[in-house]
CSV table of C-alpha atoms and ligand atoms in Angstrom, one decimal:
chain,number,residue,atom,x,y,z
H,1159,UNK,CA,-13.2,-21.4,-22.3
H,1160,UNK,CA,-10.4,-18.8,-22.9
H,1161,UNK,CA,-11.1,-15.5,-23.4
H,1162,UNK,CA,-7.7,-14.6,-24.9
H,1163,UNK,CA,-6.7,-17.9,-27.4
H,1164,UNK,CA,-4.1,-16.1,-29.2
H,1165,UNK,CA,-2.0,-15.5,-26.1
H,1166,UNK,CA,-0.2,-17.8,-23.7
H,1167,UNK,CA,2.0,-17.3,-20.5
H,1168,UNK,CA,4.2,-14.1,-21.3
H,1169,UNK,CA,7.7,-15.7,-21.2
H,1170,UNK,CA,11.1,-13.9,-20.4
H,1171,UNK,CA,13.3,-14.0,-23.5
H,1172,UNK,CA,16.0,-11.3,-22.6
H,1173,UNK,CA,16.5,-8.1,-24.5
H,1174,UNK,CA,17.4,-9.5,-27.9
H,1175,UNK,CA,13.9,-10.9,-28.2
H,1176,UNK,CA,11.9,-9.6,-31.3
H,1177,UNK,CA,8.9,-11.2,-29.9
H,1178,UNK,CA,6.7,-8.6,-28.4
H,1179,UNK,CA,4.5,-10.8,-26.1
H,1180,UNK,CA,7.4,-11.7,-24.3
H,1181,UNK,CA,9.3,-9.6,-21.3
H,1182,UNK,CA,12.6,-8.3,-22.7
H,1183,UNK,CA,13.9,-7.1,-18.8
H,1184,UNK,CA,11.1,-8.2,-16.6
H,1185,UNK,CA,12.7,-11.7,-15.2
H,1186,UNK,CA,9.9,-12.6,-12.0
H,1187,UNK,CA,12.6,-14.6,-10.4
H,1188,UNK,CA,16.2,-12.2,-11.3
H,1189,UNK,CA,17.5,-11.0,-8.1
H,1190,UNK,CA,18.9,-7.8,-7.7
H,1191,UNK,CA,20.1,-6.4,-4.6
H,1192,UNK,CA,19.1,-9.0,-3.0
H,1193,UNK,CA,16.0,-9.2,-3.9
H,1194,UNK,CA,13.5,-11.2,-7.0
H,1195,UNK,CA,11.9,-8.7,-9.4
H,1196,UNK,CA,9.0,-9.9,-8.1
H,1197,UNK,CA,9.5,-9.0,-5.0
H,1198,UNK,CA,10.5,-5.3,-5.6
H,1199,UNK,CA,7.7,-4.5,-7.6
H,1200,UNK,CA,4.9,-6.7,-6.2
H,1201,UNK,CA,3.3,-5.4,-9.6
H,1202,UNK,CA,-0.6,-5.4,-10.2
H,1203,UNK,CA,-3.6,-4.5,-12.5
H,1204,UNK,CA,-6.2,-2.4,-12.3
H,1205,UNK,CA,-9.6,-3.6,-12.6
H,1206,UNK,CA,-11.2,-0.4,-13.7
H,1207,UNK,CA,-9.1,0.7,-16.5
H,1208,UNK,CA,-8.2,-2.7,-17.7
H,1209,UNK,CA,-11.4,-4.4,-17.4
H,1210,UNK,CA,-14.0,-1.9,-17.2
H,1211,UNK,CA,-12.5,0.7,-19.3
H,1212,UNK,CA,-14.6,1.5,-22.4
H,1213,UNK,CA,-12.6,4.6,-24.6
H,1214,UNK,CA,-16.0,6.9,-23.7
H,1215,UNK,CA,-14.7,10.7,-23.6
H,1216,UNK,CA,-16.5,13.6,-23.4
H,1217,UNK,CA,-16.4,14.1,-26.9
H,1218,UNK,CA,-16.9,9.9,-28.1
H,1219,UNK,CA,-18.5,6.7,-27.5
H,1220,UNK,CA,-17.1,4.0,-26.0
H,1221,UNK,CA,-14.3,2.0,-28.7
H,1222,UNK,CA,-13.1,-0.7,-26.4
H,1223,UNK,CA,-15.8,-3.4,-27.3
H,1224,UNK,CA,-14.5,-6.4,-25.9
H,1225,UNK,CA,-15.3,-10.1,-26.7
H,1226,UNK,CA,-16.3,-11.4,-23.4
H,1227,UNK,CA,-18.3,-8.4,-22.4
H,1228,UNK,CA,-21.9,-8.2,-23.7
H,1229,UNK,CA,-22.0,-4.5,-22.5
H,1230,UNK,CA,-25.1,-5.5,-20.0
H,1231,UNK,CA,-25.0,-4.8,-16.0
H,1232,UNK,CA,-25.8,-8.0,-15.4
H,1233,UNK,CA,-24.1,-10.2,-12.7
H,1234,UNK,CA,-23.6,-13.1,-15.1
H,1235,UNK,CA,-21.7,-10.4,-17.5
H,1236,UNK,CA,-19.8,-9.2,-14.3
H,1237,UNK,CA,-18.6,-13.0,-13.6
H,1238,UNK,CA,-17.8,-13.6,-17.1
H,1239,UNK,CA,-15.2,-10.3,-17.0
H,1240,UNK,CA,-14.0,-11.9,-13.5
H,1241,UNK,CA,-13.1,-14.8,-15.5
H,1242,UNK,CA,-11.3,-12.8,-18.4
H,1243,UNK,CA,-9.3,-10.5,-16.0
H,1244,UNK,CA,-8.2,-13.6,-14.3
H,1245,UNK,CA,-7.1,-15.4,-17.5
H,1246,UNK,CA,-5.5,-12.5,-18.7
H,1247,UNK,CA,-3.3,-11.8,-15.3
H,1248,UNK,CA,-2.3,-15.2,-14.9
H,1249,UNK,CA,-0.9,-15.4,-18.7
H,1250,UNK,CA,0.8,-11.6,-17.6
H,1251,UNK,CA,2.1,-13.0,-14.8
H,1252,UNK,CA,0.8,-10.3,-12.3
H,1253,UNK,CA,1.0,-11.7,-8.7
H,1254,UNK,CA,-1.7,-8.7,-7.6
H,1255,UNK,CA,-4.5,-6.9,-8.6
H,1256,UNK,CA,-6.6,-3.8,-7.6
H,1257,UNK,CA,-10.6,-2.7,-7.8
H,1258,UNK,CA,-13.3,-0.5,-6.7
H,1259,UNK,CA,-16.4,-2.0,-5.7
H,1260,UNK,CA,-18.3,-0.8,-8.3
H,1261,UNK,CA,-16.1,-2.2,-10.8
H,1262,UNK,CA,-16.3,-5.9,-10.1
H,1263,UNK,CA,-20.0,-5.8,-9.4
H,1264,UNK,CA,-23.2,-4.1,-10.9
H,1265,UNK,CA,-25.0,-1.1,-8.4
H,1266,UNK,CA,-28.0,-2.5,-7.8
H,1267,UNK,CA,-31.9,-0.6,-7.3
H,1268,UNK,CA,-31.0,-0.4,-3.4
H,1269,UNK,CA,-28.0,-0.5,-0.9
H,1270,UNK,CA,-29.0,-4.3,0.1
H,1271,UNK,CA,-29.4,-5.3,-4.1
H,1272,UNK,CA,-25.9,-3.4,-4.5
H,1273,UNK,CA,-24.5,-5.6,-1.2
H,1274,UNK,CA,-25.4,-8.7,-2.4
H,1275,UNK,CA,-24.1,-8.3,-6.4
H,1276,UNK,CA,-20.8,-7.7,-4.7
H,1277,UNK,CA,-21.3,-10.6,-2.7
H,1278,UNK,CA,-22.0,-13.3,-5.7
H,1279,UNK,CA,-19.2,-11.4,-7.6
H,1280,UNK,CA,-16.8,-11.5,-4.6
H,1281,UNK,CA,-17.3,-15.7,-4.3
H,1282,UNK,CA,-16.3,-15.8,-8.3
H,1283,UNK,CA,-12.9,-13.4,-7.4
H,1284,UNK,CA,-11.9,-15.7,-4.4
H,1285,UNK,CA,-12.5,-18.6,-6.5
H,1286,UNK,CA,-10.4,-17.1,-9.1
H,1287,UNK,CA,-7.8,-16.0,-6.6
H,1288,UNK,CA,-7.6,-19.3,-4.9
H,1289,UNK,CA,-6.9,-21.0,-8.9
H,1290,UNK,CA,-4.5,-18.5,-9.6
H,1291,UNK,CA,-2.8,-17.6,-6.8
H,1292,UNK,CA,-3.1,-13.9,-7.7
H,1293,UNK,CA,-3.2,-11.8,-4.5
H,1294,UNK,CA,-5.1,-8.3,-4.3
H,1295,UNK,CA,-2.9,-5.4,-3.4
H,1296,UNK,CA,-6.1,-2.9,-2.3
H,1297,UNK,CA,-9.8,-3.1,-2.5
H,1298,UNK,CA,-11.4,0.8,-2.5
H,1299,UNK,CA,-14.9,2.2,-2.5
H,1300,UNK,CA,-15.8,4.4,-5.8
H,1301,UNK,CA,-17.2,7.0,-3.5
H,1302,UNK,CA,-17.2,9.8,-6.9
H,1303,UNK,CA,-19.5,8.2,-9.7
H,1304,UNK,CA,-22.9,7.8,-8.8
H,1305,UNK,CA,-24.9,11.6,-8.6
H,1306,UNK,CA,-25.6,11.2,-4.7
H,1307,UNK,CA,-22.4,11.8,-4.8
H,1308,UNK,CA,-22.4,15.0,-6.9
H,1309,UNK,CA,-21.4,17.6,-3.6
H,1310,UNK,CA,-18.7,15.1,-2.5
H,1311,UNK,CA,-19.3,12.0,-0.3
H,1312,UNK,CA,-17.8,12.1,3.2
H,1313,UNK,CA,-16.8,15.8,2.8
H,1314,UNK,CA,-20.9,16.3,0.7
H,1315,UNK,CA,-23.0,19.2,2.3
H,1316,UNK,CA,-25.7,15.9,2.5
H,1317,UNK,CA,-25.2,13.8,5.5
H,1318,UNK,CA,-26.9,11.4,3.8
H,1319,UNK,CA,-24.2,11.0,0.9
H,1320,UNK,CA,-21.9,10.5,4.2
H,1321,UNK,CA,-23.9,7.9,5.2
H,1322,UNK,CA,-24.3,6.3,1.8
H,1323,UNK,CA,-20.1,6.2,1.7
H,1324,UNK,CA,-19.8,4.6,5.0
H,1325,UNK,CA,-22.0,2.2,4.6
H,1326,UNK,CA,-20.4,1.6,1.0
H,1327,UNK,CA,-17.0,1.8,2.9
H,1328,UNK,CA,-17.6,-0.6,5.5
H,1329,UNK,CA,-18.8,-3.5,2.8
H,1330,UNK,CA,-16.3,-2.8,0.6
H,1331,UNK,CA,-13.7,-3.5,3.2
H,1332,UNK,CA,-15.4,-6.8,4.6
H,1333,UNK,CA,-14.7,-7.7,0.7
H,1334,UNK,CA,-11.1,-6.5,0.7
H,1335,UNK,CA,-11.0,-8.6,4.5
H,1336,UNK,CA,-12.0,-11.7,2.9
H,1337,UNK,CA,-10.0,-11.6,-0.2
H,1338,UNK,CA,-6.9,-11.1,1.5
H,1339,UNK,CA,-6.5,-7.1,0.5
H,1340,UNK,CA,-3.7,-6.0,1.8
H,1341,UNK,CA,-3.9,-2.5,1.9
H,1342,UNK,CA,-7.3,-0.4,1.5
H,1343,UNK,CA,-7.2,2.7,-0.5
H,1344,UNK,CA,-8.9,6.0,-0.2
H,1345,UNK,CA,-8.4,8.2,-3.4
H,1346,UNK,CA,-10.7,11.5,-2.8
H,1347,UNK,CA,-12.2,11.6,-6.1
H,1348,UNK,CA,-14.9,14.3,-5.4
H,1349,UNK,CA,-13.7,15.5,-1.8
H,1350,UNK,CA,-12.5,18.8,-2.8
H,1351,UNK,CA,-14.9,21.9,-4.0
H,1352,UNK,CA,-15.3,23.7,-7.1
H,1353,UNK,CA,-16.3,27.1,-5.3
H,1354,UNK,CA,-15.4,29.0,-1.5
H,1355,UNK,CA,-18.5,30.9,-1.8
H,1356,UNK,CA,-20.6,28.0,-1.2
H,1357,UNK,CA,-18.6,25.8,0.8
H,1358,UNK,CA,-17.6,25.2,4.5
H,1359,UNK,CA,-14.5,24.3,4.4
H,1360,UNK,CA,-13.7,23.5,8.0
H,1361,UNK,CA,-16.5,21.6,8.6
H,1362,UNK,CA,-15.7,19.5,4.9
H,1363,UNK,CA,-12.7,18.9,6.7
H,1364,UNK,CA,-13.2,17.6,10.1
H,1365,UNK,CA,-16.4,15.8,8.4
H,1366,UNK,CA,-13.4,13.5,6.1
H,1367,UNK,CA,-11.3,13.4,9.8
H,1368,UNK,CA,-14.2,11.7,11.0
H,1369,UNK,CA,-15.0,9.2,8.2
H,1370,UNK,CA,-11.7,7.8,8.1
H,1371,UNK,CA,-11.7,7.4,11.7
H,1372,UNK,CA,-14.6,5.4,11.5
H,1373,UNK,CA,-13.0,3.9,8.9
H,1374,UNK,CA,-9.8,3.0,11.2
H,1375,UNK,CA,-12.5,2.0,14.0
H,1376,UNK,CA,-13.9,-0.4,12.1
H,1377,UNK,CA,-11.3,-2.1,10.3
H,1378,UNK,CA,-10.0,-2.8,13.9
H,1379,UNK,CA,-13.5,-4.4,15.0
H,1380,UNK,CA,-13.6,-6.6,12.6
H,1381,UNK,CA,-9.8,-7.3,12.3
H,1382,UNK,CA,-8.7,-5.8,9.3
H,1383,UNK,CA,-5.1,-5.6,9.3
H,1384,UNK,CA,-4.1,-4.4,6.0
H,1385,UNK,CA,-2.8,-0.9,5.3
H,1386,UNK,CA,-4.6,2.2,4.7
H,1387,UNK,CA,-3.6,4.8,2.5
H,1388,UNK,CA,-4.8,8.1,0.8
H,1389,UNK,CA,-3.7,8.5,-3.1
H,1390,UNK,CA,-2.8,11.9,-3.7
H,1391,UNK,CA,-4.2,14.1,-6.6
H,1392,UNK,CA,-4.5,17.9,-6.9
H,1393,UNK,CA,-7.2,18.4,-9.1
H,1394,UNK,CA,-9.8,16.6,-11.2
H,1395,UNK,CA,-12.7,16.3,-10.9
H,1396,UNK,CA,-12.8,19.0,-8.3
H,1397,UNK,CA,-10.9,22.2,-8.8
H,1398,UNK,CA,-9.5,21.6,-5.4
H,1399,UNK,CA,-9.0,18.3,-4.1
H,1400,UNK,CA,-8.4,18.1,-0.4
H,1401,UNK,CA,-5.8,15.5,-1.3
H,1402,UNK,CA,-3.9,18.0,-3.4
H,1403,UNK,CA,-0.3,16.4,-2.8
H,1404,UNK,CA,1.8,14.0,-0.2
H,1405,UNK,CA,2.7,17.3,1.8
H,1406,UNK,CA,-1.4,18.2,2.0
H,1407,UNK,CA,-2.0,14.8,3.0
H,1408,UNK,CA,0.6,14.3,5.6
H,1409,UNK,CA,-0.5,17.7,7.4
H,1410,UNK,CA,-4.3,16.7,7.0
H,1411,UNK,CA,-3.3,13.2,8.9
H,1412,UNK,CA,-1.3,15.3,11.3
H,1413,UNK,CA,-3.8,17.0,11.7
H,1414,UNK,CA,-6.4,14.7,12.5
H,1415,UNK,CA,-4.4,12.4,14.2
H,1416,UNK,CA,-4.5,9.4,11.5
H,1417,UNK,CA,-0.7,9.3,11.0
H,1418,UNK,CA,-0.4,6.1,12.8
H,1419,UNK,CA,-3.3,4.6,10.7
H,1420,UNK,CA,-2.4,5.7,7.4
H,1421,UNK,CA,0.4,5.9,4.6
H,1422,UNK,CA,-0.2,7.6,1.1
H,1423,UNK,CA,-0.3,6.0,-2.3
H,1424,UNK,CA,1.7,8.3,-4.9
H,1425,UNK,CA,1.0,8.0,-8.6
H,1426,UNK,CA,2.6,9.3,-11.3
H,1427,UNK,CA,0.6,11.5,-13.3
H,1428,UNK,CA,-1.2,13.1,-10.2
H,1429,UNK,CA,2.5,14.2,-8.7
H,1430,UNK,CA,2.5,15.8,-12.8
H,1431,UNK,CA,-0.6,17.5,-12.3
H,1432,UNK,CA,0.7,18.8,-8.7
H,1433,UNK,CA,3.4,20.3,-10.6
H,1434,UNK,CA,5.7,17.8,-9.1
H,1435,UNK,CA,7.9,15.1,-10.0
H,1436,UNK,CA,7.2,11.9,-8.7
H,1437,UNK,CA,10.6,11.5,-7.7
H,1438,UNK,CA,9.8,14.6,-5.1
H,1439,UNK,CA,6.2,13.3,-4.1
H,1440,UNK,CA,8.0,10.1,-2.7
H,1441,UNK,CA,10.8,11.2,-1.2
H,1442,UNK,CA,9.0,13.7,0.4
H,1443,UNK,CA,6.5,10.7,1.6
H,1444,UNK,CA,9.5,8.1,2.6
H,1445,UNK,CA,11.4,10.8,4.3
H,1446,UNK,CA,7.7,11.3,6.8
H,1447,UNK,CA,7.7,7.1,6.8
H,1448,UNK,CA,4.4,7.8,4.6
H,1449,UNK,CA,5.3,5.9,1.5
H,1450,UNK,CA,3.5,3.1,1.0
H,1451,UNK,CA,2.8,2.1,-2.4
H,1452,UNK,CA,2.3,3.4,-6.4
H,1453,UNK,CA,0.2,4.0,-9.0
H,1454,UNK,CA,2.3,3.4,-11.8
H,1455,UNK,CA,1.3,5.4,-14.8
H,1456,UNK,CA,2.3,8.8,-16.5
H,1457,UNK,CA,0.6,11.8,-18.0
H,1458,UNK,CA,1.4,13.9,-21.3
H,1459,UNK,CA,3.3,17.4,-21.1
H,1460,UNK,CA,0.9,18.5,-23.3
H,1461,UNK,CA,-2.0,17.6,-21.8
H,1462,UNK,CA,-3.2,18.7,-18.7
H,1463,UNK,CA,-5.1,16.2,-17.2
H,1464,UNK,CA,-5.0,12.8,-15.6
H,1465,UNK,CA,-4.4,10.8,-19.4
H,1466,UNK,CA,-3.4,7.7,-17.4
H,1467,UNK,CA,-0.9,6.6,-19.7
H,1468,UNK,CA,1.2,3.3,-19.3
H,1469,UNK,CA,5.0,4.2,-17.7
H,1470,UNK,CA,7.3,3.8,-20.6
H,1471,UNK,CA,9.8,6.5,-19.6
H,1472,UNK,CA,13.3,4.6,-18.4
H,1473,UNK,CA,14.3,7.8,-16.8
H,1474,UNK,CA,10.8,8.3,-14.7
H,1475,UNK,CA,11.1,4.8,-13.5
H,1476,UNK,CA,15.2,4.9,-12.9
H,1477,UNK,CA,14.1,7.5,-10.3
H,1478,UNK,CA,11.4,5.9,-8.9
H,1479,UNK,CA,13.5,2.7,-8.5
H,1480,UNK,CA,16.2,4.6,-7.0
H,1481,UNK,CA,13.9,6.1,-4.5
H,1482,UNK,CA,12.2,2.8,-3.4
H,1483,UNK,CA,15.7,0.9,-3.2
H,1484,UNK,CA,16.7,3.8,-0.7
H,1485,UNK,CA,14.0,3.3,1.3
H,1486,UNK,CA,13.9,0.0,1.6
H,1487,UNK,CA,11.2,-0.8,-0.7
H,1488,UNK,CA,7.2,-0.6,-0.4
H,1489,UNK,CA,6.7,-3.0,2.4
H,1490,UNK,CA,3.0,-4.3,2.0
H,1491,UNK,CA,2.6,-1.7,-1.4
H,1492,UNK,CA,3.0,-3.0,-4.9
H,1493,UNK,CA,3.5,-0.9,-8.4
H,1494,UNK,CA,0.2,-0.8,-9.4
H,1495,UNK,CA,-0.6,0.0,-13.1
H,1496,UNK,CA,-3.0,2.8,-12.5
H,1497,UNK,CA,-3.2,3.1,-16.8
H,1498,UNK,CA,-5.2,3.0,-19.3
H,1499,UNK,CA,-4.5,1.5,-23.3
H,1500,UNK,CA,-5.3,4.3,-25.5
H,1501,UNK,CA,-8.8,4.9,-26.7
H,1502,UNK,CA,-7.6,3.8,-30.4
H,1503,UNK,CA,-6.2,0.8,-28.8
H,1504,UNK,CA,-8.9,-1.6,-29.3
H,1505,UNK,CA,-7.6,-5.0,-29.7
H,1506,UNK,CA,-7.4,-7.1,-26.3
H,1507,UNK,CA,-4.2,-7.9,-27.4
H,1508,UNK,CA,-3.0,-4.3,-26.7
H,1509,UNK,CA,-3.7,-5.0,-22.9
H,1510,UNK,CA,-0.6,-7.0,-23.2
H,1511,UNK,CA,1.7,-4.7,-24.7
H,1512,UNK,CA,0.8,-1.9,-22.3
H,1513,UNK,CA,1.2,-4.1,-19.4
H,1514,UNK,CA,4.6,-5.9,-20.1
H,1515,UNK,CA,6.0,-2.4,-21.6
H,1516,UNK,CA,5.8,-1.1,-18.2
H,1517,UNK,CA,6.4,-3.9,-16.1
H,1518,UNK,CA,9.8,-4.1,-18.8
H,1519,UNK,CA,10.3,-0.3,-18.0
H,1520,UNK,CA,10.1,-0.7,-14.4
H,1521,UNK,CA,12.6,-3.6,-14.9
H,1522,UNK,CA,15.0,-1.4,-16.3
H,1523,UNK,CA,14.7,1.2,-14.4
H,1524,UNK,CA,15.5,-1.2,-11.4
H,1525,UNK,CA,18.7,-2.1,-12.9
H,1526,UNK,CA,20.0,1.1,-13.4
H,1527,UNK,CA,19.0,2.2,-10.3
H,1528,UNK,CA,20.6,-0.4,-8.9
H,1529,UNK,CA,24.2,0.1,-11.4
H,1530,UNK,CA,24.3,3.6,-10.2
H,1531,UNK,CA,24.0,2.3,-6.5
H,1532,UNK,CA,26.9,-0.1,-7.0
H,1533,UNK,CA,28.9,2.4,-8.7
H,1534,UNK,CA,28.3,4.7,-6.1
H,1535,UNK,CA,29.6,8.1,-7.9
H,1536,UNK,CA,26.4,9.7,-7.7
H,1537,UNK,CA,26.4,8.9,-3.8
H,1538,UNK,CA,29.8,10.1,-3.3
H,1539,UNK,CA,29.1,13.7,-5.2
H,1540,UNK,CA,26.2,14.5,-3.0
H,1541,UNK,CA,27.9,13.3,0.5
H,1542,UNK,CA,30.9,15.7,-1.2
H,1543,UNK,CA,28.3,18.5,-1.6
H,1544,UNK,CA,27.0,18.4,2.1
H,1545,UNK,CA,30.5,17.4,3.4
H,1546,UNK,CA,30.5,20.8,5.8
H,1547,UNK,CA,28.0,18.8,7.6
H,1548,UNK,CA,30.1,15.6,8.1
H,1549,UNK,CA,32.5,17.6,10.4
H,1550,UNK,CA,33.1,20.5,12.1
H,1551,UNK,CA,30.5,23.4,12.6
H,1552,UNK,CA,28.1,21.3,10.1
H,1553,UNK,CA,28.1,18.1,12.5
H,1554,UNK,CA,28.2,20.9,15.8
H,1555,UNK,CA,25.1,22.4,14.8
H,1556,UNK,CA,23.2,18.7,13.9
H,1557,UNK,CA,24.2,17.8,17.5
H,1558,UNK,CA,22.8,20.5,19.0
H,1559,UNK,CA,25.7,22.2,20.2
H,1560,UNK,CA,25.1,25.6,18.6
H,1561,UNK,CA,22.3,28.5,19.2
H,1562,UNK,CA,22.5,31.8,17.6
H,1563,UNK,CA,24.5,33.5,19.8
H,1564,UNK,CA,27.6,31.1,19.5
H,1565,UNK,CA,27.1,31.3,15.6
H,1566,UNK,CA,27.0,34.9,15.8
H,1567,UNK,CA,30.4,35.3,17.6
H,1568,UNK,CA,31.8,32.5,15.7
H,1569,UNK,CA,30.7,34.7,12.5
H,1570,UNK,CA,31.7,37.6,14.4
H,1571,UNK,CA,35.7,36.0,14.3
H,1572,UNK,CA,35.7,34.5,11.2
H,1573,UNK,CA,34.2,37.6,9.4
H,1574,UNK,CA,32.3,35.7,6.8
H,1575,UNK,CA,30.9,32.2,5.1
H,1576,UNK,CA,33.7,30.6,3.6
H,1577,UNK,CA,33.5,30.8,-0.2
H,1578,UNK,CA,30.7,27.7,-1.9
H,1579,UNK,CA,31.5,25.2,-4.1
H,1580,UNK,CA,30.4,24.3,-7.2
H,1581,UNK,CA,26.6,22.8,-7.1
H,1582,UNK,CA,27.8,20.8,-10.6
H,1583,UNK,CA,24.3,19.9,-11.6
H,1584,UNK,CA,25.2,19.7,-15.1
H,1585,UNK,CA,27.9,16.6,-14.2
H,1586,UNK,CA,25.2,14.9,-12.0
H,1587,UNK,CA,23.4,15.1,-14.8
H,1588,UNK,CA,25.7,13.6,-17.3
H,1589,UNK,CA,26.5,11.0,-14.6
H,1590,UNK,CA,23.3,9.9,-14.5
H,1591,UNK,CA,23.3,10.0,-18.3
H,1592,UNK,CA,26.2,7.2,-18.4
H,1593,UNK,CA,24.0,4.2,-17.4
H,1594,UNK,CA,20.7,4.9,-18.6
G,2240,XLS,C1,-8.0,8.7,-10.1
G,2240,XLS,C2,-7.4,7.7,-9.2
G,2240,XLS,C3,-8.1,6.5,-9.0
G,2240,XLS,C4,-7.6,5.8,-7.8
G,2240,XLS,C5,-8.6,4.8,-7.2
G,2240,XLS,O1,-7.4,9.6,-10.7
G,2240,XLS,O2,-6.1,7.5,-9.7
G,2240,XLS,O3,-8.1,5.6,-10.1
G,2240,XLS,O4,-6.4,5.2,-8.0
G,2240,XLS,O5,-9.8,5.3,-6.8
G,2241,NI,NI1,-5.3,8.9,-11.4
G,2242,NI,NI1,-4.8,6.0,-8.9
């Protein structure tokens, strides 16, 4: 049974291809810097947008009608999408994928009905995994739809809805155990609050401290060794999200002393909303050793909310790549296509282009990256621009061989700051310009 008969295996052709279900830069086995494609991007797809994602909006019905979905919660339906979502990433060519419980398996009328749907889903996705060979990147509890929790879950004025998550949580990571998840993801959705008034926010806070410590506890009881991480995101759906950004979520790990435990998963349109670029969000993460992986996506200037659009934009990407290479890459992370196809995008078929547009803009971006890196001009401006530090008084004062009083009399017989040179942004900018 195929779900998808007018599709097969996405080939590489190269860039001259006309044929659109083809890659055009994404080559699985090219090396660059030492490295396959594959390797650097470790790329995946997301079960909820790509599988579960309707076209509802607060002002339509859902669009996104799909063949092998007969719009039911049963368990059969569920297993039937398992298959499609399988079919459809091994013809992409995605070595991982991503899901919320809630996604892959129907809620049932209690806790233990809900437990054992994911169970019988879970066997069909390890069947699947084990045909494929298609490895999951994260598992994550949807801790943010259901109305219990309406006041927030592990951060809800309910201790009840905190119980309901960490029970949810604790299942949902036996199911990442056993498939082989390796990282688990916590993305806030409604741990923030929409009014001071009415909230406490110090006990909201220590309240989330403690659930991922439990969290931490019992991923080492039963020997869960994958990665945590927190997804940033600064708003939506609650006017403040305690996750705002990869600087709120470092401190709140300091903080709570989960820094060993946890690394943050950046995306792309929530740096946007932050009023960040993404290129700052991961720098500012790798620089802490907090990067660990991506959700791959983009938002609209226009629009300001999380539109979840597929990354088509070579310069967003160029930097992203450039960021990663520096780094060293995303260890046990992946680029993970947190998108959606457009509500008016209703043909299956469309899940293709989306997916091999940005896995082909990722590829490009790589490239460059890697072009400037080789020609290393960009490099050599910015050690230029910082060159007072190299030697000197710069490299004095970064070994600790300076306090205030010997700059002060070293001020004190020079006179004054030597004149600045010129910051040049416009040439770095037209520099970079060369090899997109
Ligand atoms: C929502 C988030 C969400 C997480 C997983 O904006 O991006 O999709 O990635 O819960
Ligand atoms: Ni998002
Ligand atoms: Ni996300």
């Amino acid at each position: 049974m195929t779900h998808f008969p007018d599709v097969d295996s996405i080939p590489f052709e190269g860039p001259q291809s006309g044929n659109p279900l083809a890659f055009h830069h994404y080559n699985a086995e090219e090396v660059v810097e030492g490295k396959s494609m594959r390797d650097h991007f470790r790329f995946s797809v997301v079960y909820w947008h790509t599988f579960r994602g309707t076209g509802a909006d607060p002002f339509g019905a859902p669009t996104l009608l799909r063949p092998w979905d007969d719009g039911s919660s049963s368990v059969d339906n569920a297993c039937r999408r398992v298959e499609a979502a399988f079919e459809f990433m091994e013809k992409l060519g995605s070595p991982y994928f991503a899901f919320h419980d809630v996604d892959i398996a129907p809620e049932g009328d209690s806790l233990a009905a809900t437990q054992k749907n994911l169970d019988v889903v879970a066997d069909v996705v390890e069947r699947e995994m084990l045909r494929t060979g298609i490895r999951l990147l994260w598992g994550t509890a949807n801790l943010f739809s259901h109305p219990r929790y309406m006041h927030g879950a592990a951060t809800s004025c309910n201790a009840d809805a905190f119980a309901c998550a960490a029970a949810q949580v604790k299942k949902c990571l036996e199911v990442t155990q056993r498939l082989g998840g390796e990282n688990y993801v916590f993305w806030g959705g409604r741990e923030g609050y929409q009014n001071l008034w009415n909230t406490d926010l110090k006990r909201e806070l220590d309240n989330l401290g403690r659930f991922f410590h439990m969290a931490v506890d019992y991923a080492k009881q039963i020997g869960f060794t994958g990665q945590f991480l927190i997804e940033p995101k600064p708003k939506e759906p609650t006017k403040h999200q305690y996750d705002s950004d990869a600087a709120a979520c470092i401190n709140f790990l300091r903080a709570y002393d989960l820094t060993d435990h946890f690394k943050l998963n950046l995306e792309t349109n929530h740096a946007t909303l932050a009023g960040h670029t993404m290129m700052h969000e991961l720098e500012y993460a790798a620089l802490q050793g907090m990067l660990g992986s991506i959700d791959a996506n983009r938002g609209d200037l226009l629009l300001g909310w999380d539109t979840d659009q597929f990354p088509t934009d070579i310069y967003q990407t160029t930097r992203i790549m450039l960021v990663l290479i520096k780094h060293g890459g995303l260890g046990s992370g992946g680029v993970n296509f947190d998108a959606k196809v457009r509500r008016e995008s209703i043909d299956p078929v469309d899940l293709f282009h989306a997916h091999i547009g940005g896995m082909d803009t990722f590829a490009r971006g790589l490239k460059i990256a890697a072009a400037m890196r080789a020609d290393g001009r960009l490099q050599q401006m910015l050690d230029e621009r910082y060159a007072s530090w190299s030697s000197g008084l710069g490299s004095d004062i970064e070994n600790g061989k300076h306090d205030f009083a010997s700059l002060e009399s070293l001020m004190l017989s020079q006179g004054d700051a030597s004149p600045n040179t010129s910051g040049r942004q416009e040439l770095f900018e037209n520099l970079v310009n060369q090899f997109i």
